[in-house]
Short mmCIF file of C-alpha atoms in Angstrom, two decimals:
data_model
loop_
_atom_site.label_atom_id
_atom_site.label_comp_id
_atom_site.label_asym_id
_atom_site.label_seq_id
_atom_site.Cartn_x
_atom_site.Cartn_y
_atom_site.Cartn_z
CA MET P 1 -5.39 -61.52 -6.88
CA MET P 2 -2.59 -60.94 -9.34
CA LYS P 3 0.85 -62.21 -8.39
CA LEU P 4 3.78 -59.91 -9.02
CA SER P 5 7.50 -60.41 -9.32
CA CYS P 6 10.13 -57.71 -9.23
CA ASN P 7 11.54 -58.83 -12.58
CA ALA P 8 8.16 -58.73 -14.32
CA VAL P 9 7.05 -55.39 -13.01
CA ASP P 10 10.17 -53.57 -11.89
CA GLN P 11 8.80 -50.53 -13.64
CA ILE P 12 5.18 -49.79 -12.92
CA HIS P 13 3.42 -46.51 -13.23
CA GLY P 14 1.50 -44.66 -10.53
CA GLY P 15 0.26 -41.16 -9.88
CA ALA P 16 -2.72 -38.98 -9.21
CA GLN P 17 -4.36 -36.00 -10.82
CA CYS P 18 -6.41 -33.59 -8.77
CA ARG P 19 -9.51 -31.68 -9.74
CA PHE P 20 -11.65 -29.24 -7.78
CA LEU P 21 -15.39 -29.40 -8.20
CA GLY P 22 -17.59 -26.77 -6.64
CA PRO P 23 -19.81 -27.06 -3.56
CA HIS P 24 -23.21 -28.73 -3.37
CA LYS P 25 -23.63 -28.57 0.39
CA THR P 26 -21.16 -27.42 3.00
CA TYR P 27 -19.30 -30.31 4.60
CA CYS P 28 -15.94 -30.06 6.29
CA ALA P 29 -13.14 -32.47 5.50
CA ALA P 30 -10.85 -33.17 8.41
CA PRO P 31 -7.48 -31.41 8.39
CA ARG P 32 -4.32 -33.18 9.50
CA ARG P 33 -4.70 -33.00 13.25
CA LYS P 34 -7.22 -33.77 15.95
CA VAL P 35 -10.29 -31.92 14.74
CA SER P 36 -14.04 -31.57 14.90
CA ILE P 37 -15.57 -32.74 11.64
CA LEU P 38 -19.06 -32.77 10.22
CA PRO P 39 -19.93 -36.42 9.50
CA TRP P 40 -21.22 -37.13 6.00
CA GLY P 41 -24.92 -36.51 5.68
CA SER P 42 -25.26 -35.11 9.20
CA GLY P 43 -27.07 -31.90 9.93
CA LYS P 44 -25.14 -30.97 13.05
CA LYS P 45 -21.59 -31.14 14.38
CA ARG P 46 -20.31 -34.19 16.15
CA ARG P 47 -16.93 -34.73 17.72
CA ALA P 48 -14.72 -37.23 15.85
CA GLU P 49 -11.15 -37.65 17.06
CA ILE P 50 -8.92 -38.10 14.01
CA VAL P 51 -5.19 -38.11 14.75
CA ALA P 52 -2.90 -38.12 11.73
CA VAL P 53 0.33 -40.05 12.08
CA VAL P 54 2.18 -38.12 9.42
CA SER P 55 2.03 -34.83 7.58
CA ASP P 56 4.17 -32.77 5.26
CA ARG P 57 5.46 -30.77 8.21
CA GLY P 58 5.80 -33.55 10.76
CA ALA P 59 3.72 -34.23 13.87
CA VAL P 60 3.35 -31.47 16.43
CA PRO P 61 1.52 -32.76 19.54
CA GLY P 62 -1.49 -30.68 20.51
CA ARG P 63 -1.27 -28.41 17.49
CA VAL P 64 -4.30 -27.91 15.25
CA GLU P 65 -3.47 -26.73 11.74
CA PRO P 66 -5.74 -24.10 10.18
CA MET P 67 -8.30 -25.44 7.72
CA THR P 68 -7.51 -24.45 4.14
CA LEU P 69 -9.99 -22.95 1.69
CA ALA P 70 -10.00 -26.26 -0.20
CA ASP P 71 -10.82 -28.06 3.08
CA ARG P 72 -13.82 -25.78 3.61
CA LEU P 73 -15.19 -26.09 0.09
CA ARG P 74 -14.41 -29.72 -0.70
CA GLN P 75 -17.53 -31.88 -0.55
CA GLY P 76 -16.02 -34.74 1.42
CA SER P 77 -15.40 -36.07 4.90
CA LEU P 78 -14.21 -39.11 6.79
CA ALA P 79 -16.76 -41.64 7.94
CA GLU P 80 -17.62 -41.52 11.62
CA ASP P 81 -15.17 -44.32 12.42
CA GLY P 82 -12.44 -42.62 10.37
CA LYS P 83 -11.87 -45.77 8.27
CA SER P 84 -13.25 -44.56 4.93
CA TYR P 85 -13.80 -41.28 3.12
CA ARG P 86 -16.75 -40.01 1.06
CA GLU P 87 -16.89 -37.13 -1.36
CA CYS P 88 -19.42 -35.71 -3.82
CA PHE P 89 -18.63 -34.52 -7.34
CA ILE P 90 -20.73 -32.69 -9.91
CA VAL P 91 -20.27 -34.01 -13.45
CA ARG P 92 -19.13 -31.06 -15.59
CA SER P 93 -19.94 -30.48 -19.26
CA TYR P 94 -16.32 -31.07 -20.29
CA GLU P 95 -16.34 -34.46 -18.55
CA VAL P 96 -19.03 -36.03 -20.75
CA GLY P 97 -18.47 -37.66 -24.11
CA MET P 98 -20.43 -38.40 -27.26
CA ASN P 99 -23.03 -40.36 -25.28
CA LYS P 100 -23.75 -37.24 -23.16
CA THR P 101 -22.59 -39.11 -20.08
CA ALA P 102 -19.34 -39.09 -18.13
CA THR P 103 -16.50 -40.88 -19.88
CA VAL P 104 -14.66 -43.76 -18.27
CA GLU P 105 -11.60 -41.47 -18.10
CA THR P 106 -13.71 -39.05 -16.05
CA ILE P 107 -14.69 -41.87 -13.69
CA ALA P 108 -11.05 -42.95 -13.33
CA ASN P 109 -9.92 -39.37 -12.66
CA LEU P 110 -12.57 -38.99 -9.96
CA LEU P 111 -11.40 -42.22 -8.34
CA GLN P 112 -7.86 -40.84 -8.22
CA GLU P 113 -9.09 -37.52 -6.91
CA VAL P 114 -11.07 -38.97 -4.02
CA GLY P 115 -8.18 -41.30 -3.17
CA CYS P 116 -5.77 -38.37 -3.16
CA ASN P 117 -8.13 -36.30 -1.00
CA HIS P 118 -8.54 -39.19 1.42
CA ALA P 119 -4.76 -39.39 1.81
CA GLN P 120 -4.57 -35.65 2.37
CA VAL P 121 -7.37 -35.60 4.94
CA VAL P 122 -5.75 -38.24 7.16
CA GLY P 123 -2.39 -36.48 6.94
CA PHE P 124 -0.39 -38.44 4.39
CA SER P 125 1.78 -36.53 1.96
CA THR P 126 0.29 -36.15 -1.51
CA ASP P 127 3.76 -35.57 -2.99
CA GLY P 128 4.13 -39.06 -4.41
CA PHE P 129 0.55 -39.96 -3.40
CA ALA P 130 -0.08 -41.09 0.15
CA THR P 131 3.53 -41.53 1.24
CA THR P 132 4.23 -41.90 4.95
CA THR P 133 7.10 -40.42 6.94
CA THR P 134 9.12 -43.64 6.71
CA MET P 135 8.48 -43.94 2.98
CA ARG P 136 9.78 -40.44 2.33
CA LYS P 137 12.92 -41.06 4.38
CA LEU P 138 13.65 -44.21 2.31
CA HIS P 139 12.62 -42.67 -1.04
CA LEU P 140 9.69 -45.07 -1.45
CA ILE P 141 6.50 -44.41 -3.40
CA TRP P 142 3.26 -46.25 -4.18
CA VAL P 143 2.69 -47.23 -7.80
CA THR P 144 -0.37 -48.78 -9.44
CA ALA P 145 -0.12 -52.49 -10.28
CA ARG P 146 -3.76 -53.23 -11.21
CA MET P 147 -6.97 -51.28 -11.70
CA HIS P 148 -10.45 -52.75 -12.14
CA ILE P 149 -13.49 -50.53 -12.75
CA GLU P 150 -17.11 -51.54 -13.31
CA VAL P 151 -19.73 -48.95 -14.28
CA TYR P 152 -23.39 -50.01 -14.15
CA LYS P 153 -24.83 -46.61 -15.01
CA TYR P 154 -22.91 -43.61 -16.33
CA PRO P 155 -23.82 -40.27 -14.74
CA ALA P 156 -24.87 -37.45 -17.04
CA TRP P 157 -23.91 -33.78 -17.09
CA SER P 158 -24.88 -32.08 -13.78
CA ASP P 159 -25.51 -35.37 -11.99
CA VAL P 160 -23.94 -35.60 -8.53
CA VAL P 161 -21.84 -38.67 -7.79
CA GLU P 162 -20.91 -39.77 -4.26
CA ILE P 163 -17.72 -41.84 -4.04
CA GLU P 164 -16.58 -43.74 -0.95
CA THR P 165 -13.04 -45.09 -0.70
CA TRP P 166 -10.86 -46.98 1.76
CA CYS P 167 -7.47 -48.73 1.91
CA GLN P 168 -6.35 -52.12 3.21
CA GLY P 169 -3.24 -54.27 3.23
CA GLU P 170 -2.59 -56.65 0.32
CA GLY P 171 0.11 -59.16 1.18
CA ARG P 172 3.70 -58.24 2.00
CA ILE P 173 4.43 -56.11 -1.07
CA GLY P 174 1.30 -54.07 -1.52
CA THR P 175 -1.89 -52.37 -0.50
CA ARG P 176 -5.29 -52.06 -2.10
CA ARG P 177 -7.76 -49.23 -2.47
CA ASP P 178 -11.47 -49.84 -3.16
CA TRP P 179 -14.30 -47.53 -4.19
CA ILE P 180 -18.10 -47.52 -4.28
CA LEU P 181 -19.85 -45.01 -6.58
CA LYS P 182 -23.43 -43.91 -5.97
CA ASP P 183 -25.94 -41.59 -7.55
CA TYR P 184 -26.20 -39.00 -4.76
CA ALA P 185 -29.83 -38.15 -5.60
CA THR P 186 -31.10 -41.74 -5.36
CA GLY P 187 -28.44 -43.61 -3.39
CA GLN P 188 -28.21 -46.18 -6.20
CA VAL P 189 -24.86 -47.92 -6.62
CA ILE P 190 -23.71 -47.04 -10.14
CA GLY P 191 -20.19 -48.46 -10.06
CA ARG P 192 -17.45 -50.18 -8.11
CA ALA P 193 -13.68 -50.25 -8.42
CA THR P 194 -10.63 -51.80 -6.83
CA SER P 195 -6.91 -51.32 -7.29
CA LYS P 196 -3.65 -52.83 -6.15
CA TRP P 197 -0.60 -50.71 -5.30
CA VAL P 198 2.96 -51.83 -4.70
CA MET P 199 5.87 -50.03 -3.10
CA MET P 200 8.78 -48.96 -5.30
CA ASN P 201 12.14 -47.40 -4.54
CA GLN P 202 12.06 -44.06 -6.31
CA ASP P 203 15.80 -44.16 -7.07
CA THR P 204 16.30 -47.76 -8.21
CA ARG P 205 12.75 -48.23 -9.66
CA ARG P 206 12.65 -51.66 -8.00
CA LEU P 207 9.75 -53.07 -6.00
CA GLN P 208 10.22 -53.36 -2.26
CA LYS P 209 8.35 -55.21 0.47
CA VAL P 210 6.15 -53.15 2.76
CA SER P 211 8.01 -52.88 6.07
CA ASP P 212 6.29 -53.16 9.43
CA ASP P 213 6.95 -49.45 10.06
CA VAL P 214 5.21 -48.41 6.85
CA ARG P 215 2.39 -50.88 7.44
CA GLU P 216 1.72 -49.47 10.91
CA GLU P 217 1.72 -45.89 9.62
CA HIS P 218 -0.49 -46.66 6.63
CA LEU P 219 -3.06 -49.12 7.96
CA VAL P 220 -3.99 -47.20 11.10
CA PHE P 221 -6.72 -45.63 8.93
CA ALA P 222 -7.83 -48.91 7.31
CA PRO P 223 -11.00 -50.86 8.27
CA ARG P 224 -10.34 -53.30 11.11
CA GLU P 225 -12.13 -56.11 9.28
CA LEU P 226 -11.62 -57.01 5.61
CA ARG P 227 -13.94 -54.97 3.42
CA LEU P 228 -14.03 -55.50 -0.35
CA ALA P 229 -15.81 -53.60 -3.10
CA PHE P 230 -16.08 -56.98 -4.89
CA PRO P 231 -16.76 -59.59 -2.19
CA GLU P 232 -18.32 -62.06 -4.63
CA SER P 233 -16.34 -65.25 -5.20
CA ASN P 234 -14.73 -65.57 -8.63
CA ASN P 235 -15.52 -61.95 -9.42
CA SER P 236 -14.01 -60.52 -12.60
CA SER P 237 -11.62 -58.23 -10.73
CA LEU P 238 -9.54 -61.33 -9.91
CA LYS P 239 -9.46 -62.77 -13.42
CA LYS P 240 -6.03 -63.16 -15.00
CA ILE P 241 -5.41 -61.26 -18.25
CA ALA P 242 -3.76 -63.26 -21.01
CA LYS P 243 -1.13 -61.58 -23.16
CA LEU P 244 -2.41 -60.51 -26.55
CA GLU P 245 -0.30 -62.03 -29.31
CA ASP P 246 0.40 -60.65 -32.79
CA PRO P 247 -1.06 -60.27 -35.27
CA ALA P 248 -3.70 -58.14 -33.56
CA GLU P 249 -7.17 -57.70 -35.10
CA TYR P 250 -7.24 -53.97 -34.39
CA THR P 251 -4.31 -51.60 -33.93
CA ARG P 252 -3.55 -47.93 -33.36
CA LEU P 253 0.16 -47.30 -33.79
CA GLY P 254 2.46 -44.43 -32.89
CA LEU P 255 0.64 -42.90 -29.91
CA VAL P 256 2.79 -40.18 -28.32
CA PRO P 257 2.34 -38.83 -24.76
CA ARG P 258 1.50 -35.15 -24.48
CA ARG P 259 2.99 -32.94 -21.78
CA ALA P 260 -0.47 -32.82 -20.21
CA ASP P 261 -0.38 -36.61 -19.82
CA LEU P 262 2.46 -36.47 -17.29
CA ASP P 263 1.67 -36.82 -13.60
CA MET P 264 3.35 -35.47 -10.47
CA ASN P 265 6.05 -38.16 -10.77
CA GLN P 266 6.89 -36.98 -14.31
CA HIS P 267 5.55 -40.17 -15.89
CA VAL P 268 2.44 -40.79 -17.95
CA ASN P 269 -0.64 -40.82 -15.74
CA ASN P 270 -2.37 -44.19 -15.53
CA VAL P 271 -5.70 -42.71 -16.72
CA THR P 272 -4.00 -41.86 -20.02
CA TYR P 273 -3.51 -45.59 -20.58
CA ILE P 274 -7.28 -46.05 -20.55
CA GLY P 275 -7.63 -43.63 -23.45
CA TRP P 276 -4.84 -45.38 -25.36
CA VAL P 277 -6.51 -48.77 -24.85
CA LEU P 278 -9.78 -47.44 -26.27
CA GLU P 279 -8.02 -45.93 -29.31
CA SER P 280 -7.72 -49.35 -30.94
CA MET P 281 -11.32 -50.39 -30.28
CA PRO P 282 -13.32 -51.03 -33.49
CA GLN P 283 -15.63 -48.14 -34.32
CA GLU P 284 -18.66 -50.38 -34.84
CA VAL P 285 -18.46 -51.46 -31.18
CA ILE P 286 -18.03 -47.87 -29.99
CA ASP P 287 -21.16 -46.93 -31.98
CA THR P 288 -23.41 -49.65 -30.57
CA HIS P 289 -21.99 -50.51 -27.13
CA GLU P 290 -20.77 -48.79 -23.98
CA LEU P 291 -17.94 -49.84 -21.69
CA GLN P 292 -19.06 -51.72 -18.59
CA THR P 293 -15.81 -53.16 -17.22
CA ILE P 294 -12.14 -52.36 -17.68
CA THR P 295 -9.24 -54.17 -16.02
CA LEU P 296 -5.65 -53.02 -16.48
CA ASP P 297 -2.41 -54.64 -15.35
CA TYR P 298 0.42 -52.09 -15.29
CA ARG P 299 3.70 -53.72 -16.37
CA ARG P 300 6.14 -50.81 -16.66
CA GLU P 301 6.33 -47.04 -16.63
CA CYS P 302 5.84 -44.95 -19.74
CA GLN P 303 7.81 -41.74 -20.19
CA GLN P 304 7.28 -38.67 -22.34
CA ASP P 305 9.63 -39.73 -25.14
CA ASP P 306 8.10 -43.22 -25.56
CA VAL P 307 6.04 -44.06 -28.64
CA VAL P 308 3.19 -46.46 -27.90
CA ASP P 309 1.23 -49.03 -29.93
CA SER P 310 -2.31 -50.00 -28.89
CA LEU P 311 -3.47 -53.51 -29.88
CA THR P 312 -6.91 -55.09 -29.45
CA ASN P 313 -8.33 -58.59 -30.08
CA VAL P 314 -11.78 -60.05 -29.52
CA GLU P 315 -11.77 -62.38 -26.50
CA HIS P 316 -14.13 -65.29 -27.09
CA VAL P 317 -15.80 -66.49 -23.89
CA LYS P 318 -18.82 -68.53 -23.02
CA ASN P 319 -22.01 -66.53 -22.65
CA ALA P 320 -22.53 -67.74 -19.09
CA GLU P 321 -19.07 -66.55 -18.12
CA ALA P 322 -19.49 -63.06 -19.55
CA ASN P 323 -23.08 -62.48 -18.41
CA LEU P 324 -23.53 -62.92 -14.68
CA ASP P 325 -27.03 -62.85 -13.25
CA SER P 326 -26.15 -62.58 -9.57
CA ARG P 327 -26.34 -59.34 -7.67
CA GLY P 328 -23.36 -57.84 -5.93
CA ALA P 329 -23.14 -57.64 -2.16
CA ASN P 330 -22.99 -53.85 -2.36
CA GLY P 331 -26.46 -53.48 -3.85
CA SER P 332 -25.23 -53.37 -7.44
CA PRO P 333 -25.55 -55.96 -10.20
CA ALA P 334 -22.46 -58.11 -10.66
CA ALA P 335 -23.18 -57.54 -14.33
CA THR P 336 -25.92 -55.70 -16.17
CA GLU P 337 -29.11 -57.55 -17.08
CA ASN P 338 -28.50 -56.70 -20.76
CA HIS P 339 -27.01 -59.87 -22.27
CA ASP P 340 -25.59 -58.37 -25.45
CA TYR P 341 -21.91 -58.34 -24.47
CA ARG P 342 -18.63 -57.99 -26.32
CA GLN P 343 -15.30 -58.74 -24.65
CA PHE P 344 -11.78 -57.73 -25.75
CA LEU P 345 -8.13 -58.19 -24.79
CA HIS P 346 -5.74 -55.25 -25.03
CA LEU P 347 -2.01 -54.62 -25.07
CA LEU P 348 -0.04 -51.39 -24.89
CA ARG P 349 3.61 -51.73 -25.90
CA ILE P 350 6.64 -49.61 -26.74
CA SER P 351 6.79 -49.25 -30.52
CA GLY P 352 10.55 -49.72 -30.72
CA ASP P 353 11.33 -52.86 -28.72
CA GLY P 354 7.82 -54.22 -28.20
CA SER P 355 8.10 -54.29 -24.39
CA GLU P 356 4.80 -54.44 -22.52
CA ILE P 357 3.48 -51.31 -20.85
CA ASN P 358 0.02 -52.54 -20.01
CA ARG P 359 -2.30 -55.46 -20.69
CA GLY P 360 -6.04 -55.15 -20.28
CA ARG P 361 -9.52 -56.55 -20.70
CA THR P 362 -12.74 -54.69 -21.47
CA VAL P 363 -16.37 -55.83 -21.43
CA TRP P 364 -18.94 -53.85 -23.42
CA ARG P 365 -22.75 -53.90 -23.19
CA LYS P 366 -25.25 -52.75 -25.77
CA LYS P 367 -26.14 -49.09 -25.33
CA PRO P 368 -29.48 -48.49 -23.60
CA ALA P 369 -32.30 -47.03 -25.65
CA ARG P 370 -32.65 -43.27 -25.20
#
């Protein structure tokens, strides 16, 4: 896993955008107190004791908060052991791209949405994304340090995607969140993702170690045993990303954040970076290939007034390294069986001083015949 230092990443971006997608079946997500919930996929009520340790209003013993309209209509619920959360989403027409399938930005937004909803269900504050009581007292927030997404099959318009997510500790300075994406109609695993988050002081913008108090508050809802979306040894989510050096083969200069790109922390949302990375991809690759894997290391925050350059180079790797034949432990291929791959390195930087915002890697497979 990536090593971080406060000097190298004293400014890292994090945030979450929320979207509401309409009902498919009626499931009840747990509110922030001890409640009766309807377990995912169950046809009848079962009692599941879920006690939140924090909430926006503070703990009130014995009190059950009323379920909101969003709680009633949201298509998600905690697992029976309370250690993970699943939610269904319908792919909307405005979420598909030129290939008539969901874009990678759509996938990334859904990952953020289900993570945000998970935090809300167990009682964490979503003002700052999953902050605990101790974190809010000390002005601490979670920020994204690394994101790795693999998509084996892109859902099309009106497809229903089921996403499961859970959190775990990641050393003394961070936590991780993993996801499994499935086609709800078939149960097929269509993607996996993992992310690393570090704790930052909101006032000083410096990284801070996760204290025992925060760890106890946060990990009470984590799986008791280590569970990884990518349990395979030497999987690509762990691979270090080399810095892209000038001159770059492909560039897109002068990208400017829109107001709509800002998140709840008033900084550019990390999904926007994905779009900026893809802006410098060569058109001939976009025409013939589709994105299978994207890995992003977030180096510093980007604000509304920043002007950004997107740089891309071909990354030359051995065929055996890029094209894995093994199958993942979660029922999904570690890589697609299509061996026509292209791999690229990416860099986002501030136009003025050249400081790194983000470095990334993408792997592209040949588009399937339609």
